XYZ file of C-alpha atoms in Angstrom:
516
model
C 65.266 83.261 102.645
C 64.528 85.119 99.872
C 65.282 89.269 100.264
C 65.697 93.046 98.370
C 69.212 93.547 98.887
C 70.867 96.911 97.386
C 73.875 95.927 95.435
C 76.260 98.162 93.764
C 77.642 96.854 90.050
C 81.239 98.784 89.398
C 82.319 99.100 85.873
C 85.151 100.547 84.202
C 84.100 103.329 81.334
C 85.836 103.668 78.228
C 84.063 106.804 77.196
C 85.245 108.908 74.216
C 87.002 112.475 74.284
C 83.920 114.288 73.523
C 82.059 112.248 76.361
C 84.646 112.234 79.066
C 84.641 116.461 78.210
C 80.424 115.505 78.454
C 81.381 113.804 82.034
C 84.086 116.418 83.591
C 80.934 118.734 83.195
C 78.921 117.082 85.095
C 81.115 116.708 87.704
C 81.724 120.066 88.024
C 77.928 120.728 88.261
C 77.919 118.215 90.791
C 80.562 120.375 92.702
C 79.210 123.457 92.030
C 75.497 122.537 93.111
C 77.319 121.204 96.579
C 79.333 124.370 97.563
C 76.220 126.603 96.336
C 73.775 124.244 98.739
C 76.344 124.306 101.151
C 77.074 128.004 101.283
C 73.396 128.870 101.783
C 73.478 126.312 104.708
C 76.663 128.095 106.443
C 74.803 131.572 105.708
C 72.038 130.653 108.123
C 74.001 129.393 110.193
C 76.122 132.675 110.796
C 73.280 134.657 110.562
C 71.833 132.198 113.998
C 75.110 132.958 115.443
C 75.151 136.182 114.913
C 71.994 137.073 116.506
C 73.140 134.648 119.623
C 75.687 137.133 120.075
C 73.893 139.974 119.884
C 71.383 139.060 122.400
C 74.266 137.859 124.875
C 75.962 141.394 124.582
C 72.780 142.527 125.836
C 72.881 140.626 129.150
C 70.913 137.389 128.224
C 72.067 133.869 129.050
C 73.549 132.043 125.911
C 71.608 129.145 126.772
C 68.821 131.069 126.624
C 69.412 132.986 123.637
C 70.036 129.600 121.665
C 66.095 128.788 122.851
C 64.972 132.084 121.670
C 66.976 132.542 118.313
C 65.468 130.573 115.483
C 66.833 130.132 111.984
C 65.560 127.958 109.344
C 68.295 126.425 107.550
C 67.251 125.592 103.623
C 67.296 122.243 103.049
C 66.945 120.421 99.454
C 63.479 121.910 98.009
C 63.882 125.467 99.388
C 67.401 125.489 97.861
C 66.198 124.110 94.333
C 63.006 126.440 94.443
C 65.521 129.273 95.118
C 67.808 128.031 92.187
C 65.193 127.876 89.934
C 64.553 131.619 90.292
C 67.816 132.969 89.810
C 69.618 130.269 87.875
C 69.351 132.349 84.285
C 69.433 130.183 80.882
C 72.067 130.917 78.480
C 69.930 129.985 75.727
C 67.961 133.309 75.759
C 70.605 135.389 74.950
C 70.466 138.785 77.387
C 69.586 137.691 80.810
C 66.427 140.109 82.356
C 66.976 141.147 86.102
C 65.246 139.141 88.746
C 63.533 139.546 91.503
C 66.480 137.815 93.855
C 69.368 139.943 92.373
C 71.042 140.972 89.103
C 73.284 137.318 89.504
C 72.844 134.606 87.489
C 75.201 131.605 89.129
C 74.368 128.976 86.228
C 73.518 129.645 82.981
C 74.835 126.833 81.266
C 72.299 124.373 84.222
C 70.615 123.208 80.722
C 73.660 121.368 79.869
C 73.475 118.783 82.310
C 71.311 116.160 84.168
C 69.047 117.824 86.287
C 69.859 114.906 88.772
C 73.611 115.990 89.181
C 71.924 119.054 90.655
C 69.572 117.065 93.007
C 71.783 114.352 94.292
C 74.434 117.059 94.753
C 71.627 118.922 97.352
C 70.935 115.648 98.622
C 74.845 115.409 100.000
C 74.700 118.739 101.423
C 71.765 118.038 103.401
C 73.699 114.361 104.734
C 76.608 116.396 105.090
C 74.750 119.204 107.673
C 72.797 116.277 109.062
C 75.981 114.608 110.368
C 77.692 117.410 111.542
C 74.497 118.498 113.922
C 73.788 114.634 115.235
C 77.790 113.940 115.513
C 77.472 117.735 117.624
C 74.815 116.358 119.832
C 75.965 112.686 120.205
C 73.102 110.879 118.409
C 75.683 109.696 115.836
C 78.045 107.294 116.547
C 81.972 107.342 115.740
C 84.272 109.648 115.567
C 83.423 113.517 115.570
C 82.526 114.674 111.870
C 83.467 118.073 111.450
C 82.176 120.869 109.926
C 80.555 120.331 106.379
C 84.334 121.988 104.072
C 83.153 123.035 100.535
C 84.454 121.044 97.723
C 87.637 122.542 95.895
C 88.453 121.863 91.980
C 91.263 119.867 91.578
C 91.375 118.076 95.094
C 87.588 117.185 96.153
C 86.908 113.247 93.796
C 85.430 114.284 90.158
C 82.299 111.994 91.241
C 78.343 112.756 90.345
C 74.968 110.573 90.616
C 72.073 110.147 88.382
C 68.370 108.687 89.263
C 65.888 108.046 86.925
C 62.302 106.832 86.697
C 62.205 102.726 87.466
C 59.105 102.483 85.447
C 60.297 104.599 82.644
C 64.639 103.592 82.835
C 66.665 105.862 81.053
C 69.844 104.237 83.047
C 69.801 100.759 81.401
C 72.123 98.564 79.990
C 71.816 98.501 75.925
C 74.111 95.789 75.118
C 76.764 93.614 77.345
C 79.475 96.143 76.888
C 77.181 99.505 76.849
C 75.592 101.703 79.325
C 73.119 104.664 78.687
C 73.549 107.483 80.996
C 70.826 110.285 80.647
C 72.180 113.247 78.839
C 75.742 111.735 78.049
C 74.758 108.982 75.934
C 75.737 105.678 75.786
C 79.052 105.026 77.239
C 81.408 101.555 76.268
C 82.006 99.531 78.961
C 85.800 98.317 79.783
C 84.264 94.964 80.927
C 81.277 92.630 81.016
C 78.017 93.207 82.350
C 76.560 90.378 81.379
C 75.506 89.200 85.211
C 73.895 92.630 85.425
C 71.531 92.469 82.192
C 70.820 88.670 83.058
C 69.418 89.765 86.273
C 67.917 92.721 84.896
C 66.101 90.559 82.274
C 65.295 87.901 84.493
C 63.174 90.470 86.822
C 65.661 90.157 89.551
C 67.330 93.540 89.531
C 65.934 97.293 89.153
C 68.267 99.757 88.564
C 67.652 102.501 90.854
C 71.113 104.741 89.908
C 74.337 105.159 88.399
C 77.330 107.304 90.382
C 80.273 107.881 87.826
C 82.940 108.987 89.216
C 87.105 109.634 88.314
C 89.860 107.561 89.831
C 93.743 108.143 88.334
C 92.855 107.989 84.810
C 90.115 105.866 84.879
C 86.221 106.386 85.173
C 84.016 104.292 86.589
C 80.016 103.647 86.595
C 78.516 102.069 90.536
C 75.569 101.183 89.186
C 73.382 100.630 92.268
C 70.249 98.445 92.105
C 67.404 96.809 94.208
C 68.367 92.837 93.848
C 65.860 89.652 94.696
C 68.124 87.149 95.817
C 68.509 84.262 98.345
C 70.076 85.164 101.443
C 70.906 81.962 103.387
C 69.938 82.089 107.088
C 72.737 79.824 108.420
C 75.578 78.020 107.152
C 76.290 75.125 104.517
C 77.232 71.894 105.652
C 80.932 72.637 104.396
C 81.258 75.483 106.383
C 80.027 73.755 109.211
C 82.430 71.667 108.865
C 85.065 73.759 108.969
C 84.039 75.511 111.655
C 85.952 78.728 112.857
C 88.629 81.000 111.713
C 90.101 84.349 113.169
C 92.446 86.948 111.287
C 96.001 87.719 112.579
C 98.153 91.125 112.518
C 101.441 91.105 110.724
C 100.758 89.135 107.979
C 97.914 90.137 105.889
C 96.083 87.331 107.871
C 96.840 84.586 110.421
C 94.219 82.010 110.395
C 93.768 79.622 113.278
C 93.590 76.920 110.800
C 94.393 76.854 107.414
C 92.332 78.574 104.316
C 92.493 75.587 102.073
C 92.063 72.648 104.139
C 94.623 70.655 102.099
C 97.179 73.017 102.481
C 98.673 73.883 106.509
C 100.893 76.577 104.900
C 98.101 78.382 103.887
C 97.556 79.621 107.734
C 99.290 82.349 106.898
C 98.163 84.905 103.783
C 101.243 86.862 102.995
C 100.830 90.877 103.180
C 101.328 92.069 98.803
C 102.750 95.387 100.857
C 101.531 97.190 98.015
C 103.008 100.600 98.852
C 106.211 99.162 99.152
C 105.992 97.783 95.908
C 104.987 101.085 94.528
C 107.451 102.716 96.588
C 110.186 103.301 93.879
C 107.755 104.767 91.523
C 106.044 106.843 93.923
C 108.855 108.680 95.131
C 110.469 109.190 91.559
C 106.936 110.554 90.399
C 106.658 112.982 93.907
C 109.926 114.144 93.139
C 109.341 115.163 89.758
C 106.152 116.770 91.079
C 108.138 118.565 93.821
C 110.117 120.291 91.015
C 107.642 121.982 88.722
C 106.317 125.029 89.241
C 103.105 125.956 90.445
C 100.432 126.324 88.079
C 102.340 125.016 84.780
C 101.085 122.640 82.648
C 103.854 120.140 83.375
C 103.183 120.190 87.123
C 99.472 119.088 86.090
C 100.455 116.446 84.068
C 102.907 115.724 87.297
C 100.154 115.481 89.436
C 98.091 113.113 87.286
C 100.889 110.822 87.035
C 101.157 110.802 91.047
C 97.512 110.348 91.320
C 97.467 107.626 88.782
C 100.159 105.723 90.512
C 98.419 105.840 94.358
C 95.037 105.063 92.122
C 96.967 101.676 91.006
C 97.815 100.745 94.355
C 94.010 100.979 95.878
C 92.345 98.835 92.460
C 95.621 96.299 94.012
C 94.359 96.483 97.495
C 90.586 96.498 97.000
C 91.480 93.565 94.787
C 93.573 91.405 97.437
C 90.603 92.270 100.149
C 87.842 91.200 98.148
C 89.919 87.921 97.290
C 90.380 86.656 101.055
C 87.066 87.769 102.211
C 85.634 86.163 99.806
C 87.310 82.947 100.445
C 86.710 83.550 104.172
C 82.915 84.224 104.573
C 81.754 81.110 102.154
C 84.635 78.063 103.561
C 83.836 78.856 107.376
C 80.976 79.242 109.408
C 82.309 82.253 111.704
C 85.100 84.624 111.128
C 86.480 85.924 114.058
C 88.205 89.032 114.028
C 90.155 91.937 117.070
C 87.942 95.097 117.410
C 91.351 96.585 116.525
C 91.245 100.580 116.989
C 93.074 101.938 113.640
C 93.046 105.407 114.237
C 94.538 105.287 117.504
C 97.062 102.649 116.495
C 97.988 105.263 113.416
C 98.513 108.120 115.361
C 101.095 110.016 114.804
C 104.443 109.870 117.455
C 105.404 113.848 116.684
C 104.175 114.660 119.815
C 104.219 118.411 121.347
C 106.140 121.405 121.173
C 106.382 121.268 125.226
C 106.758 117.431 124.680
C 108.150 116.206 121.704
C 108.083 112.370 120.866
C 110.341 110.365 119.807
C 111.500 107.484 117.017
C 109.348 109.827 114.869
C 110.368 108.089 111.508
C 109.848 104.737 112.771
C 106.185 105.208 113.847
C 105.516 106.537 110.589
C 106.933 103.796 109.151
C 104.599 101.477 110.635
C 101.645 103.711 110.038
C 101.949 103.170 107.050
C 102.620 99.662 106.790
C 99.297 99.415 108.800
C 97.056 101.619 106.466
C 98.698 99.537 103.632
C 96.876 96.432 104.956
C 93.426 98.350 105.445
C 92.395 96.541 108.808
C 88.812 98.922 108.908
C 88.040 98.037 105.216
C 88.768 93.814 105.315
C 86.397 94.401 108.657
C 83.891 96.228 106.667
C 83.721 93.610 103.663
C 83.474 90.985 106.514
C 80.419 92.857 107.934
C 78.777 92.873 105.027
C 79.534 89.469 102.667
C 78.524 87.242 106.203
C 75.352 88.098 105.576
C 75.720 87.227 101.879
C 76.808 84.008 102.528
C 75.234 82.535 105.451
C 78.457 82.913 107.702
C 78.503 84.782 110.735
C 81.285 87.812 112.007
C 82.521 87.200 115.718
C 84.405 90.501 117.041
C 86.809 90.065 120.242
C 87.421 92.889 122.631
C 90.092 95.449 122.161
C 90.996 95.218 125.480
C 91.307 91.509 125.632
C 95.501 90.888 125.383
C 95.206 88.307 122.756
C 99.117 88.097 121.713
C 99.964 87.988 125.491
C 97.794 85.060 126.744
C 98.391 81.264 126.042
C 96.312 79.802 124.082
C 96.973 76.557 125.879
C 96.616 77.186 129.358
C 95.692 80.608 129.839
C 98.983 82.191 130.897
C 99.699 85.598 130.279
C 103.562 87.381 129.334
C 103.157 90.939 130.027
C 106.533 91.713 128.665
C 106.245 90.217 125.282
C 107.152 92.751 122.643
C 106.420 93.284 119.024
C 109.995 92.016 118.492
C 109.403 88.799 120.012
C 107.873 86.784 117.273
C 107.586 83.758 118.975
C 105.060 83.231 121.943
C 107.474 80.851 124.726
C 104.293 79.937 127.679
C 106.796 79.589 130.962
C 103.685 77.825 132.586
C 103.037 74.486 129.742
C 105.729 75.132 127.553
C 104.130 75.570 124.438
C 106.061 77.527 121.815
C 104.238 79.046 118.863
C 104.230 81.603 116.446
C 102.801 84.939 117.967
C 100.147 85.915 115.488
C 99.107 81.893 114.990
C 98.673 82.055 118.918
C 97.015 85.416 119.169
C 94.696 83.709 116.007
C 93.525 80.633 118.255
C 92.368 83.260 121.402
C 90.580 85.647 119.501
C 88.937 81.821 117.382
C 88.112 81.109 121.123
C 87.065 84.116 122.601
C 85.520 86.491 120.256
C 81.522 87.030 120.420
C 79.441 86.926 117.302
C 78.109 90.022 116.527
C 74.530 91.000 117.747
C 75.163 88.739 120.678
C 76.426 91.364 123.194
C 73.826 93.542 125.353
C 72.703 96.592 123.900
C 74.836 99.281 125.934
C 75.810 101.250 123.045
C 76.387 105.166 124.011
C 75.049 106.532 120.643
C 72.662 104.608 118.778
C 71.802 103.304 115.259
C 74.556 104.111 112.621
C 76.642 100.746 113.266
C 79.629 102.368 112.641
C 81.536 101.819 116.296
C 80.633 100.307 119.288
C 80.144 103.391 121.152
C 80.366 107.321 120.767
C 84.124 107.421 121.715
C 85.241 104.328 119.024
C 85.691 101.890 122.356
C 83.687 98.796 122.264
C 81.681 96.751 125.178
C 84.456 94.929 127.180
C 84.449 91.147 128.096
C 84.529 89.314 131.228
C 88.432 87.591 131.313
C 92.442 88.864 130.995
C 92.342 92.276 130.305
C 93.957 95.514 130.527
C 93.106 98.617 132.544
C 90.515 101.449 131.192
C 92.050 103.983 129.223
C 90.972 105.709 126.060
C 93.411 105.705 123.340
C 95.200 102.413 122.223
C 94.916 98.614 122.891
C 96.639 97.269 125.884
C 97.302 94.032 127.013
C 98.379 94.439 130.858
C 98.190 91.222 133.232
C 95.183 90.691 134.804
C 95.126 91.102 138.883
C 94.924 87.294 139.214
C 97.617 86.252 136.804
C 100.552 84.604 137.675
C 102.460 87.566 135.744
C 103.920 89.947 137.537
C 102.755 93.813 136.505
C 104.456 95.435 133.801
C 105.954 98.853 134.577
C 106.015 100.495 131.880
C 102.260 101.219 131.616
C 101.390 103.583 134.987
C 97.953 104.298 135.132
C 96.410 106.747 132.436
C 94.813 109.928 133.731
C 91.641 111.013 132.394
C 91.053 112.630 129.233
C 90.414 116.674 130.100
C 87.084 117.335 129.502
C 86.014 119.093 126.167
C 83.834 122.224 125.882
C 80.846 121.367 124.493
C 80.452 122.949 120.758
C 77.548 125.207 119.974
C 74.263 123.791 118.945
C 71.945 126.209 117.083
């Protein structure tokens, strides 16, 4: 089936001094435009707020003083047009008085792409959009907060140009060159051959280019409009080869193995990447820790540090793209846990009335979680199935995959995470934990779209529901409760209950924020 598919191109610049100075300014006009979009945004929304208050001092109901207080909040033209008249132009030497105000905010605006202006409005206006249908619960996930204005020297050095697709002044000049409007051309660290190929061929349209700064690198997502052939079901290898689901402690445990050849290969080894970078890290933090705030040699400190946690994503990104890859075109479905990240990384600190404990050791395995990205191998998944004619099966949080048989069907409510080794008291079948958790979630998971539509907020495919639970399945599971997966007996089961887990109380109920 033949399909316009948006595909992003990522290349690593190699731009000169004077264009990477060329680039930082950009960047910052990118930042600037944001927080000055931004800040008129907040403004009318204090100024609503304000006159709420006002009018409930006065006796009226609040929910009837939100109804009668209207403020129009500027969105992208009203903030540009407004720009526009007050923006000055260094260029002209003394700067007259205008009608909005003696201030000029951006004199130099001549000395960049008007489009790092645009785009920048463009992200305020997502930003404000979901905070206010995250506020009212038509966006699904977790809460976003409110819109935080971008701060030089911790918000990403990142802009984005667009350009006319019938006149293209983002284009690729040779294999190893890209012009960017008003920066020039740029050399390119690698090959874009496959780009200007497709671009020649008629097959891709650029439609823009977001360079952004990562560690000491830049880099150019060139995002364009592709023709290509999206298969609508699987090859005959694939086919063949049937089903696969992805484990826990090792970077993946596959219910058979990747490389059919090969039964070792049901298990892909976890790089551990920040513990491999561990050493380094913590010499470079140190030497951060010591300088002193402000100094030149705490910057360069802090470039280092950022350089070093910059290698170890590129290493990660790089593993995850590998398996996926391999995953999506040798097997017809990949099955996968709706595993719930943020819950299982919370941190065990606790309360001042209630303190937790083992502290360091939850920590520990935070971060040996977040090492192995769970949420971003799911979201390549999502995403290269599609690309490759395979399709993504998802299994139940709630389903206790590690604590049923995949034999017969009996469930060990006391296994622990120290017990590596699944013994089934019922047919005897010993087997390695994740390999047997693998082969339930291979036989139980549902492919995705095939569930009923019961979804609390709709359309943004980010979660299952509002709350980041997802629909559960008929079969062993564990009792409702909000937080983190469990994996209780069912009623039926020839387990007896576990006693450790008493039945969770309800969440307290959470005012409802202010809508305006």
């Amino acid at each position: 089936m033949q399909a316009e598919v948006l595909r992003a191109f990522r290349f690593t610049l190699d731009p000169t001094s004077g264009q990477e100075e060329v680039l930082l300014r950009h960047a910052g006009a990118a930042r600037w435009a944001f927080n000055h979009a931004l800040g008129m945004k907040v403004a009318a929304h204090r100024q609503w707020r304000a006159a709420v208050d006002a009018l409930v001092e006065q006796g009226v109901a609040e929910a009837d003083a939100r109804k009668r207080v209207r403020v129009l909040v500027p969105t992208k033209p009203a903030i540009q047009k407004h720009l526009n008249s007050i923006k000055g132009d260094s260029r002209g030497g003394s700067l007259p008085e205008g009608v909005a105000g003696p201030a000029r905010p951006c004199p130099w605006w001549h000395e960049v792409n008007t489009y790092a202006f645009q785009s920048a409005f463009i992200d305020a206006d997502r930003a404000w959009g979901n905070w206010l249908d995250s506020l009212r619960g038509k966006r699904a996930g977790r809460r976003v907060g409110y819109p935080r204005f971008k701060k030089k020297g911790r918000s990403r050095d990142a802009f984005r140009l667009h350009h006319d697709v019938k006149k293209p002044s983002i284009r690729l000049t040779t294999y190893r060159r890209l012009r960017l409007p008003t920066v020039g051309e740029v050399r390119l660290h690698d090959s874009a051959k496959r780009l200007a190929r497709l671009v020649d061929r008629g097959q891709a349209v650029v439609q823009s280019v977001t360079v952004s700064r990562g560690g000491s690198r830049w880099y150019a997502s060139v995002l364009c409009k592709v023709t290509t052939e999206l298969p609508d079901r699987p090859t005959q290898a694939q086919r063949e080869r049937g089903r696969v689901d992805l484990g826990v402690k090792h970077l993946a445990a596959l219910s058979q193995p990747l490389l059919a050849d090969n039964p070792a290969s049901e298990f892909v080894s976890n790089p551990r990447h920040v513990r491999r970078a561990e050493k380094r890290l913590t010499k470079a933090q140190r030497a951060l820790s010591r300088t002193e705030k402000g100094s030149a040699r705490r910057a360069k400190a802090r470039r280092r540090v950022g350089r070093l946690h910059h290698e170890v994503a590129i290493r990660r990104d790089s593993a995850l793209h590998t398996l996926t890859k391999q995953l999506t075109t040798r097997f017809a479905t990949v099955a996968i846990e709706d595993l719930n990240v943020a819950g299982m990384t919370r941190s065990a600190h606790g309360t001042v009335a209630s303190p937790g404990s083992r502290v360091r050791q939850k920590a520990g395995l935070n971060r040996a979680i977040l090492d192995a990205a769970p949420g971003e191998l799911r979201r390549q998944l999502h995403y290269k199935t599609s690309w490759y004619g395979s399709q993504l099966a998802v299994l139940d949080r709630w389903w206790p995959s590690s604590k049923t048989c995949s034999a017969c069907g009996w469930q060990n409510p006391r296994l622990t995470l120290a017990d590596r080794e699944f013994h089934c008291t019922d047919c005897g079948l010993r087997i390695d934990r994740d390999l047997n958790a693998a082969r339930n979630i291979a036989a139980h998971a549902v492919i995705s779209g095939t569930q009923p539509a019961t979804q609390v907020a709709p359309g943004k495919e980010e979660t299952q529901n509002a709350r980041g639970a997802s629909i559960r399945l008929p079969g062993p599971r564990a009792e409702k409760q909000d937080a983190t997966k469990r994996e209780d007996a069912r009623p039926n089961s020839q387990a007896p209950p576990r006693r450790s887990n008493p039945p969770t109380s309800p969440q307290p109920h959470q005012e409802q924020a202010k809508l305006f």
